[in-house]
PDB file of C-alpha atoms and ligand atoms in Angstrom:
ATOM      1  CA  MET Q 227     -78.407 321.619  94.203  1.00 91.00           C
ATOM      2  CA  ILE Q 228     -81.950 320.717  93.187  1.00 98.00           C
ATOM      3  CA  THR Q 229     -83.559 317.696  94.880  1.00 98.00           C
ATOM      4  CA  VAL Q 230     -86.666 315.873  93.687  1.00 99.00           C
ATOM      5  CA  TRP Q 231     -88.679 313.507  95.865  1.00 99.00           C
ATOM      6  CA  GLY Q 232     -90.639 310.906  93.908  1.00 98.00           C
ATOM      7  CA  ARG Q 233     -90.513 307.506  92.219  1.00 98.00           C
ATOM      8  CA  THR Q 234     -89.658 307.382  88.496  1.00 98.00           C
ATOM      9  CA  THR Q 235     -92.907 305.561  87.638  1.00 98.00           C
ATOM     10  CA  SER Q 236     -95.168 308.504  88.599  1.00 98.00           C
ATOM     11  CA  SER Q 237     -96.244 310.563  85.578  1.00 98.00           C
ATOM     12  CA  ASN Q 238     -96.151 313.735  87.688  1.00 98.00           C
ATOM     13  CA  VAL Q 239     -92.579 312.985  88.764  1.00 98.00           C
ATOM     14  CA  GLN Q 240     -91.736 312.213  85.120  1.00 98.00           C
ATOM     15  CA  THR Q 241     -92.954 315.708  84.191  1.00 98.00           C
ATOM     16  CA  VAL Q 242     -90.417 317.281  86.540  1.00 99.00           C
ATOM     17  CA  MET Q 243     -87.590 314.897  85.620  1.00 98.00           C
ATOM     18  CA  TRP Q 244     -88.116 315.496  81.894  1.00 98.00           C
ATOM     19  CA  ALA Q 245     -88.114 319.282  82.441  1.00 98.00           C
ATOM     20  CA  LEU Q 246     -84.876 319.089  84.454  1.00 98.00           C
ATOM     21  CA  ALA Q 247     -83.291 317.043  81.670  1.00 98.00           C
ATOM     22  CA  GLU Q 248     -84.449 319.421  78.908  1.00 98.00           C
ATOM     23  CA  LEU Q 249     -83.024 322.330  80.904  1.00 98.00           C
ATOM     24  CA  GLY Q 250     -79.777 320.464  81.623  1.00 98.00           C
ATOM     25  CA  LEU Q 251     -80.063 321.067  85.386  1.00 98.00           C
ATOM     26  CA  GLU Q 252     -78.042 319.038  87.863  1.00 98.00           C
ATOM     27  CA  HIS Q 253     -80.180 317.384  90.485  1.00 98.00           C
ATOM     28  CA  GLU Q 254     -80.619 314.412  92.765  1.00 98.00           C
ATOM     29  CA  ARG Q 255     -83.777 312.319  93.124  1.00 98.00           C
ATOM     30  CA  ILE Q 256     -84.983 310.439  96.171  1.00 98.00           C
ATOM     31  CA  ASP Q 257     -87.326 307.454  95.771  1.00 98.00           C
ATOM     32  CA  VAL Q 258     -90.551 307.949  97.734  1.00 98.00           C
ATOM     33  CA  GLY Q 259     -94.177 307.079  97.026  1.00 98.00           C
ATOM     34  CA  GLY Q 260     -95.712 303.840  95.737  1.00 97.00           C
ATOM     35  CA  PRO Q 261     -93.747 300.805  96.978  1.00 96.00           C
ATOM     36  CA  PHE Q 262     -91.137 303.089  98.559  1.00 98.00           C
ATOM     37  CA  GLY Q 263     -93.659 304.738 100.919  1.00 98.00           C
ATOM     38  CA  GLY Q 264     -92.365 307.657 102.938  1.00 98.00           C
ATOM     39  CA  LEU Q 265     -95.233 310.096 102.239  1.00 98.00           C
ATOM     40  CA  ASP Q 266     -96.985 309.553 105.529  1.00 98.00           C
ATOM     41  CA  THR Q 267     -94.423 311.167 107.776  1.00 98.00           C
ATOM     42  CA  PRO Q 268     -94.381 314.581 109.467  1.00 98.00           C
ATOM     43  CA  GLU Q 269     -91.171 315.380 107.550  1.00 98.00           C
ATOM     44  CA  PHE Q 270     -92.776 314.728 104.169  1.00 98.00           C
ATOM     45  CA  SER Q 271     -95.979 316.501 105.174  1.00 98.00           C
ATOM     46  CA  ALA Q 272     -93.914 319.575 106.016  1.00 98.00           C
ATOM     47  CA  MET Q 273     -92.606 319.538 102.416  1.00 98.00           C
ATOM     48  CA  ASN Q 274     -96.014 318.874 100.817  1.00 98.00           C
ATOM     49  CA  PRO Q 275     -99.126 318.958 103.016  1.00 98.00           C
ATOM     50  CA  ASN Q 276    -100.957 316.940 100.326  1.00 98.00           C
ATOM     51  CA  ARG Q 277     -98.525 314.041 100.931  1.00 98.00           C
ATOM     52  CA  LEU Q 278     -98.096 313.565  97.186  1.00 98.00           C
ATOM     53  CA  ILE Q 279     -95.126 313.425  94.824  1.00 98.00           C
ATOM     54  CA  PRO Q 280     -93.327 315.184  93.253  1.00 98.00           C
ATOM     55  CA  VAL Q 281     -91.721 317.645  95.637  1.00 99.00           C
ATOM     56  CA  LEU Q 282     -88.816 319.787  94.481  1.00 99.00           C
ATOM     57  CA  ARG Q 283     -86.330 321.616  96.673  1.00 98.00           C
ATOM     58  CA  ASP Q 284     -84.234 324.412  95.215  1.00 98.00           C
ATOM     59  CA  GLY Q 285     -81.971 326.016  97.777  1.00 97.00           C
ATOM     60  CA  ASP Q 286     -84.076 326.308 100.927  1.00 97.00           C
ATOM     61  CA  GLU Q 287     -87.447 326.419  99.152  1.00 98.00           C
ATOM     62  CA  TYR Q 288     -89.872 323.529  98.584  1.00 98.00           C
ATOM     63  CA  LEU Q 289     -92.411 323.296  95.760  1.00 98.00           C
ATOM     64  CA  TRP Q 290     -95.184 320.851  94.872  1.00 98.00           C
ATOM     65  CA  GLU Q 291     -97.651 320.496  91.940  1.00 98.00           C
ATOM     66  CA  SER Q 292     -95.763 319.220  88.897  1.00 98.00           C
ATOM     67  CA  ALA Q 293     -96.940 321.872  86.407  1.00 98.00           C
ATOM     68  CA  SER Q 294     -96.115 324.682  88.845  1.00 98.00           C
ATOM     69  CA  ILE Q 295     -92.673 323.154  89.352  1.00 98.00           C
ATOM     70  CA  VAL Q 296     -92.107 323.049  85.587  1.00 98.00           C
ATOM     71  CA  ARG Q 297     -93.191 326.700  85.259  1.00 98.00           C
ATOM     72  CA  TYR Q 298     -90.844 327.660  88.102  1.00 98.00           C
ATOM     73  CA  LEU Q 299     -87.887 325.829  86.540  1.00 98.00           C
ATOM     74  CA  ALA Q 300     -88.689 327.356  83.152  1.00 98.00           C
ATOM     75  CA  ALA Q 301     -88.967 330.891  84.554  1.00 98.00           C
ATOM     76  CA  ARG Q 302     -85.806 330.589  86.634  1.00 98.00           C
ATOM     77  CA  TYR Q 303     -83.537 328.571  84.364  1.00 98.00           C
ATOM     78  CA  GLY Q 304     -85.176 328.365  80.922  1.00 98.00           C
ATOM     79  CA  SER Q 305     -84.215 330.123  77.729  1.00 97.00           C
ATOM     80  CA  GLU Q 306     -86.577 332.407  75.798  1.00 97.00           C
ATOM     81  CA  ARG Q 307     -87.747 329.440  73.716  1.00 96.00           C
ATOM     82  CA  PHE Q 308     -88.550 327.356  76.803  1.00 98.00           C
ATOM     83  CA  TRP Q 309     -90.273 330.237  78.682  1.00 98.00           C
ATOM     84  CA  PRO Q 310     -91.217 333.135  76.406  1.00 98.00           C
ATOM     85  CA  THR Q 311     -91.103 336.557  78.069  1.00 96.00           C
ATOM     86  CA  ASP Q 312     -93.960 337.960  75.997  1.00 97.00           C
ATOM     87  CA  PRO Q 313     -97.068 337.599  78.226  1.00 98.00           C
ATOM     88  CA  LEU Q 314     -99.421 336.706  75.382  1.00 98.00           C
ATOM     89  CA  LYS Q 315     -97.029 334.184  73.839  1.00 97.00           C
ATOM     90  CA  ARG Q 316     -96.553 332.593  77.244  1.00 98.00           C
ATOM     91  CA  ALA Q 317    -100.282 332.579  78.050  1.00 98.00           C
ATOM     92  CA  LYS Q 318    -101.033 330.827  74.757  1.00 97.00           C
ATOM     93  CA  LEU Q 319     -98.706 328.047  75.851  1.00 97.00           C
ATOM     94  CA  ASP Q 320     -99.808 328.114  79.467  1.00 97.00           C
ATOM     95  CA  GLN Q 321    -103.375 327.449  78.417  1.00 97.00           C
ATOM     96  CA  TRP Q 322    -102.227 324.009  77.221  1.00 97.00           C
ATOM     97  CA  SER Q 323    -100.591 323.382  80.568  1.00 98.00           C
ATOM     98  CA  ASP Q 324    -103.828 324.298  82.409  1.00 98.00           C
ATOM     99  CA  TRP Q 325    -105.863 322.342  79.856  1.00 98.00           C
ATOM    100  CA  THR Q 326    -103.771 319.269  80.595  1.00 98.00           C
ATOM    101  CA  LYS Q 327    -104.402 319.431  84.333  1.00 98.00           C
ATOM    102  CA  THR Q 328    -108.086 320.422  84.161  1.00 98.00           C
ATOM    103  CA  THR Q 329    -109.309 318.608  81.026  1.00 98.00           C
ATOM    104  CA  LEU Q 330    -106.890 315.933  79.844  1.00 98.00           C
ATOM    105  CA  VAL Q 331    -105.954 314.456  83.237  1.00 98.00           C
ATOM    106  CA  PRO Q 332    -109.580 313.764  84.287  1.00 98.00           C
ATOM    107  CA  ALA Q 333    -110.563 312.572  80.785  1.00 98.00           C
ATOM    108  CA  PHE Q 334    -107.583 310.232  80.466  1.00 98.00           C
ATOM    109  CA  LEU Q 335    -106.198 309.272  83.869  1.00 98.00           C
ATOM    110  CA  THR Q 336    -109.381 309.387  85.958  1.00 98.00           C
ATOM    111  CA  HIS Q 337    -111.867 307.911  83.501  1.00 98.00           C
ATOM    112  CA  VAL Q 338    -109.765 305.608  81.305  1.00 98.00           C
ATOM    113  CA  PHE Q 339    -106.219 304.822  82.439  1.00 98.00           C
ATOM    114  CA  GLN Q 340    -106.787 304.314  86.163  1.00 98.00           C
ATOM    115  CA  PRO Q 341    -109.957 302.176  85.801  1.00 98.00           C
ATOM    116  CA  MET Q 342    -108.081 300.013  83.277  1.00 98.00           C
ATOM    117  CA  MET Q 343    -105.130 299.596  85.618  1.00 98.00           C
ATOM    118  CA  ARG Q 344    -107.276 298.941  88.689  1.00 97.00           C
ATOM    119  CA  ASN Q 345    -109.488 296.270  87.113  1.00 97.00           C
ATOM    120  CA  LYS Q 346    -108.612 293.245  85.016  1.00 96.00           C
ATOM    121  CA  PRO Q 347    -110.300 292.762  81.620  1.00 95.00           C
ATOM    122  CA  GLY Q 348    -113.656 291.116  82.299  1.00 95.00           C
ATOM    123  CA  GLU Q 349    -113.938 292.837  85.673  1.00 96.00           C
ATOM    124  CA  ARG Q 350    -114.261 296.387  84.325  1.00 96.00           C
ATOM    125  CA  ASP Q 351    -117.319 298.604  84.026  1.00 97.00           C
ATOM    126  CA  GLU Q 352    -117.260 298.348  80.235  1.00 97.00           C
ATOM    127  CA  ALA Q 353    -120.085 300.879  79.684  1.00 98.00           C
ATOM    128  CA  ALA Q 354    -118.364 303.552  81.784  1.00 98.00           C
ATOM    129  CA  LEU Q 355    -115.047 302.787  80.127  1.00 98.00           C
ATOM    130  CA  ALA Q 356    -116.522 303.022  76.603  1.00 98.00           C
ATOM    131  CA  LYS Q 357    -118.001 306.417  77.514  1.00 98.00           C
ATOM    132  CA  GLY Q 358    -114.641 307.536  78.918  1.00 98.00           C
ATOM    133  CA  ILE Q 359    -112.748 306.387  75.817  1.00 98.00           C
ATOM    134  CA  ALA Q 360    -115.223 308.147  73.490  1.00 98.00           C
ATOM    135  CA  ASN Q 361    -114.894 311.388  75.477  1.00 98.00           C
ATOM    136  CA  LEU Q 362    -111.106 311.057  75.545  1.00 98.00           C
ATOM    137  CA  GLY Q 363    -111.095 310.809  71.745  1.00 98.00           C
ATOM    138  CA  LYS Q 364    -112.929 314.150  71.574  1.00 98.00           C
ATOM    139  CA  VAL Q 365    -110.486 315.759  74.033  1.00 98.00           C
ATOM    140  CA  MET Q 366    -107.461 314.503  72.080  1.00 98.00           C
ATOM    141  CA  ARG Q 367    -109.009 315.789  68.846  1.00 98.00           C
ATOM    142  CA  VAL Q 368    -108.934 319.300  70.345  1.00 97.00           C
ATOM    143  CA  LEU Q 369    -105.172 319.036  70.794  1.00 97.00           C
ATOM    144  CA  ASP Q 370    -104.694 317.358  67.412  1.00 97.00           C
ATOM    145  CA  GLY Q 371    -106.610 320.174  65.703  1.00 95.00           C
ATOM    146  CA  ARG Q 372    -104.593 322.931  67.333  1.00 92.00           C
ATOM    147  CA  LEU Q 373    -101.057 321.557  67.035  1.00 91.00           C
ATOM    148  CA  PRO Q 374     -99.164 324.118  65.016  1.00 76.00           C
ATOM    149  CA  ALA Q 375     -97.292 323.317  61.862  1.00 76.00           C
ATOM    150  CA  GLY Q 376     -93.996 323.654  63.782  1.00 79.00           C
ATOM    151  CA  ALA Q 377     -92.517 320.688  65.572  1.00 91.00           C
ATOM    152  CA  TYR Q 378     -93.688 321.677  69.072  1.00 96.00           C
ATOM    153  CA  LEU Q 379     -96.417 323.753  70.732  1.00 96.00           C
ATOM    154  CA  GLY Q 380     -94.412 326.966  70.614  1.00 93.00           C
ATOM    155  CA  GLY Q 381     -92.302 326.429  67.493  1.00 93.00           C
ATOM    156  CA  ASN Q 382     -89.279 324.410  66.463  1.00 93.00           C
ATOM    157  CA  GLU Q 383     -88.037 323.629  69.975  1.00 95.00           C
ATOM    158  CA  PRO Q 384     -89.910 322.256  72.994  1.00 97.00           C
ATOM    159  CA  CYS Q 385     -91.072 324.609  75.734  1.00 98.00           C
ATOM    160  CA  PHE Q 386     -92.519 324.186  79.241  1.00 98.00           C
ATOM    161  CA  ALA Q 387     -95.998 323.436  77.884  1.00 98.00           C
ATOM    162  CA  ASP Q 388     -94.748 320.533  75.745  1.00 98.00           C
ATOM    163  CA  VAL Q 389     -93.447 318.916  78.919  1.00 98.00           C
ATOM    164  CA  VAL Q 390     -96.747 319.206  80.790  1.00 98.00           C
ATOM    165  CA  VAL Q 391     -98.844 318.034  77.819  1.00 98.00           C
ATOM    166  CA  GLY Q 392     -96.444 315.510  76.311  1.00 98.00           C
ATOM    167  CA  VAL Q 393     -95.809 313.440  79.405  1.00 98.00           C
ATOM    168  CA  LEU Q 394     -99.245 311.785  79.150  1.00 98.00           C
ATOM    169  CA  LEU Q 395     -98.883 310.814  75.494  1.00 98.00           C
ATOM    170  CA  TYR Q 396     -96.683 307.771  76.128  1.00 98.00           C
ATOM    171  CA  ARG Q 397     -99.435 306.162  78.202  1.00 98.00           C
ATOM    172  CA  TYR Q 398    -102.115 307.334  75.771  1.00 98.00           C
ATOM    173  CA  PHE Q 399    -100.441 305.884  72.668  1.00 98.00           C
ATOM    174  CA  THR Q 400     -99.389 302.608  74.300  1.00 98.00           C
ATOM    175  CA  LEU Q 401    -102.642 301.785  76.104  1.00 98.00           C
ATOM    176  CA  GLU Q 402    -104.829 299.066  74.540  1.00 97.00           C
ATOM    177  CA  ILE Q 403    -107.732 301.367  73.579  1.00 98.00           C
ATOM    178  CA  GLU Q 404    -109.249 302.462  70.319  1.00 97.00           C
ATOM    179  CA  ARG Q 405    -108.003 305.872  69.249  1.00 98.00           C
ATOM    180  CA  PRO Q 406    -109.456 308.154  66.585  1.00 98.00           C
ATOM    181  CA  ALA Q 407    -107.231 309.234  63.685  1.00 97.00           C
ATOM    182  CA  LEU Q 408    -104.989 311.924  65.187  1.00 97.00           C
ATOM    183  CA  PRO Q 409    -102.358 312.567  62.508  1.00 95.00           C
ATOM    184  CA  HIS Q 410    -100.858 315.734  63.994  1.00 96.00           C
ATOM    185  CA  LEU Q 411    -100.789 314.368  67.521  1.00 97.00           C
ATOM    186  CA  GLU Q 412     -99.230 311.076  66.356  1.00 97.00           C
ATOM    187  CA  ALA Q 413     -96.489 312.961  64.515  1.00 96.00           C
ATOM    188  CA  TYR Q 414     -95.937 315.173  67.585  1.00 97.00           C
ATOM    189  CA  TYR Q 415     -95.721 312.108  69.863  1.00 98.00           C
ATOM    190  CA  GLY Q 416     -93.285 310.533  67.384  1.00 97.00           C
ATOM    191  CA  ARG Q 417     -91.034 313.595  67.676  1.00 96.00           C
ATOM    192  CA  LEU Q 418     -91.185 313.448  71.472  1.00 98.00           C
ATOM    193  CA  THR Q 419     -90.149 309.787  71.503  1.00 98.00           C
ATOM    194  CA  GLU Q 420     -87.008 310.722  69.564  1.00 97.00           C
ATOM    195  CA  ARG Q 421     -85.880 313.027  72.372  1.00 97.00           C
ATOM    196  CA  PRO Q 422     -83.437 311.187  74.672  1.00 97.00           C
ATOM    197  CA  ALA Q 423     -84.851 312.998  77.732  1.00 98.00           C
ATOM    198  CA  TYR Q 424     -88.381 311.808  76.894  1.00 98.00           C
ATOM    199  CA  ALA Q 425     -87.241 308.236  76.271  1.00 98.00           C
ATOM    200  CA  ARG Q 426     -85.328 308.156  79.541  1.00 98.00           C
ATOM    201  CA  HIS Q 427     -87.787 309.827  81.898  1.00 98.00           C
ATOM    202  CA  VAL Q 428     -91.229 309.238  80.373  1.00 98.00           C
ATOM    203  CA  MET Q 429     -91.214 306.003  78.363  1.00 98.00           C
ATOM    204  CA  ILE Q 430     -91.266 303.864  81.494  1.00 98.00           C
ATOM    205  CA  SER Q 431     -93.415 300.754  81.736  1.00 97.00           C
ATOM    206  CA  TYR Q 432     -96.606 301.085  83.753  1.00 98.00           C
ATOM    207  CA  ASP Q 433     -97.308 297.337  83.746  1.00 97.00           C
ATOM    208  CA  PHE Q 434     -96.701 297.171  87.505  1.00 95.00           C
ATOM    209  CA  MET Q 435     -99.903 299.212  87.957  1.00 96.00           C
ATOM    210  CA  ARG Q 436    -102.107 296.566  86.335  1.00 97.00           C
ATOM    211  CA  ALA Q 437    -104.427 294.556  88.587  1.00 97.00           C
ATOM    212  CA  LYS Q 438    -103.043 291.039  89.052  1.00 90.00           C
TER     213      LYS Q 438
HETATM  214  N1  LIG C 504    -101.566 317.473  90.835  1.00 52.87           N
HETATM  215  C1  LIG C 504    -100.422 316.819  91.450  1.00 52.87           C
HETATM  216  C2  LIG C 504    -100.739 315.359  91.585  1.00 52.87           C
HETATM  217  C3  LIG C 504     -99.713 314.610  92.411  1.00 52.87           C
HETATM  218  C4  LIG C 504    -100.065 313.131  92.521  1.00 52.87           C
HETATM  219  O1  LIG C 504    -101.236 312.723  92.406  1.00 52.87           O
HETATM  220  N2  LIG C 504     -99.029 312.303  92.734  1.00 52.87           N
HETATM  221  C5  LIG C 504     -99.230 310.874  92.855  1.00 52.87           C
HETATM  222  C6  LIG C 504     -98.282 310.126  91.911  1.00 52.87           C
HETATM  223  S1  LIG C 504     -98.567 310.489  90.217  1.00 52.87           S
HETATM  224  C7  LIG C 504     -98.892 310.416  94.262  1.00 52.87           C
HETATM  225  O2  LIG C 504     -98.195 311.086  95.006  1.00 52.87           O
HETATM  226  N3  LIG C 504     -99.375 309.222  94.624  1.00 52.87           N
HETATM  227  C8  LIG C 504     -99.032 308.588  95.853  1.00 52.87           C
HETATM  228  C9  LIG C 504     -97.859 307.661  95.685  1.00 52.87           C
HETATM  229  O3  LIG C 504     -97.194 307.648  94.635  1.00 52.87           O
HETATM  230  O4  LIG C 504     -97.581 306.925  96.658  1.00 52.87           O
HETATM  231  C10 LIG C 504     -99.176 317.085  90.585  1.00 52.87           C
HETATM  232  O5  LIG C 504     -99.326 317.333  89.384  1.00 52.87           O
HETATM  233  O6  LIG C 504     -98.052 317.086  91.121  1.00 52.87           O
END
């Protein structure tokens, strides 16, 4: 049995939950993190020394880092379409997974989403935010420009990279910011929202994060 530790409102936990659902893997999930606490214990630290969620246990082994977990699940349980065996094909998808963690996460979560959640309108550093939003537009244009004609990053069916990239799009397209015209990305996001697994595990309100 696979066990996941992490609250459903964490985007990194959502990444793992969506992957499990796409792969049809039985699992249980334990609420920790955020209001549930539980990360600051020796037991949790033994599972993830960073004291962050998600953590996944498969058999006797523990894993952390959401994208690494998705790659593990894909390699172990995924079909050829979810985890291509050809090294070049896989690397071309994996670059989007790395790009998400190294480029998109800082551009979106660090410089736009989190400052907007942490500070009420009127109490934000508007200049820094405007700079962040402008940069984010450029980053999203890179993805928009490279989305293939097929429905998903690797073709007609979603693969591991769609999960890592796509999880952030719900917050991106529902946040009250100006977005450039991104026709391919909008269509791609639209397709994701039609997937029951995406609707269930990713399209979860983040209103609780807003400064009161
Ligand atoms: N790079 C890590 C980041 C993990 C992370 O930052 N997790 C956040 C939630 S999204 C966390 O544990 N925050 C503390 C908490 O929820 O209490 C990953 O992708 O798994």
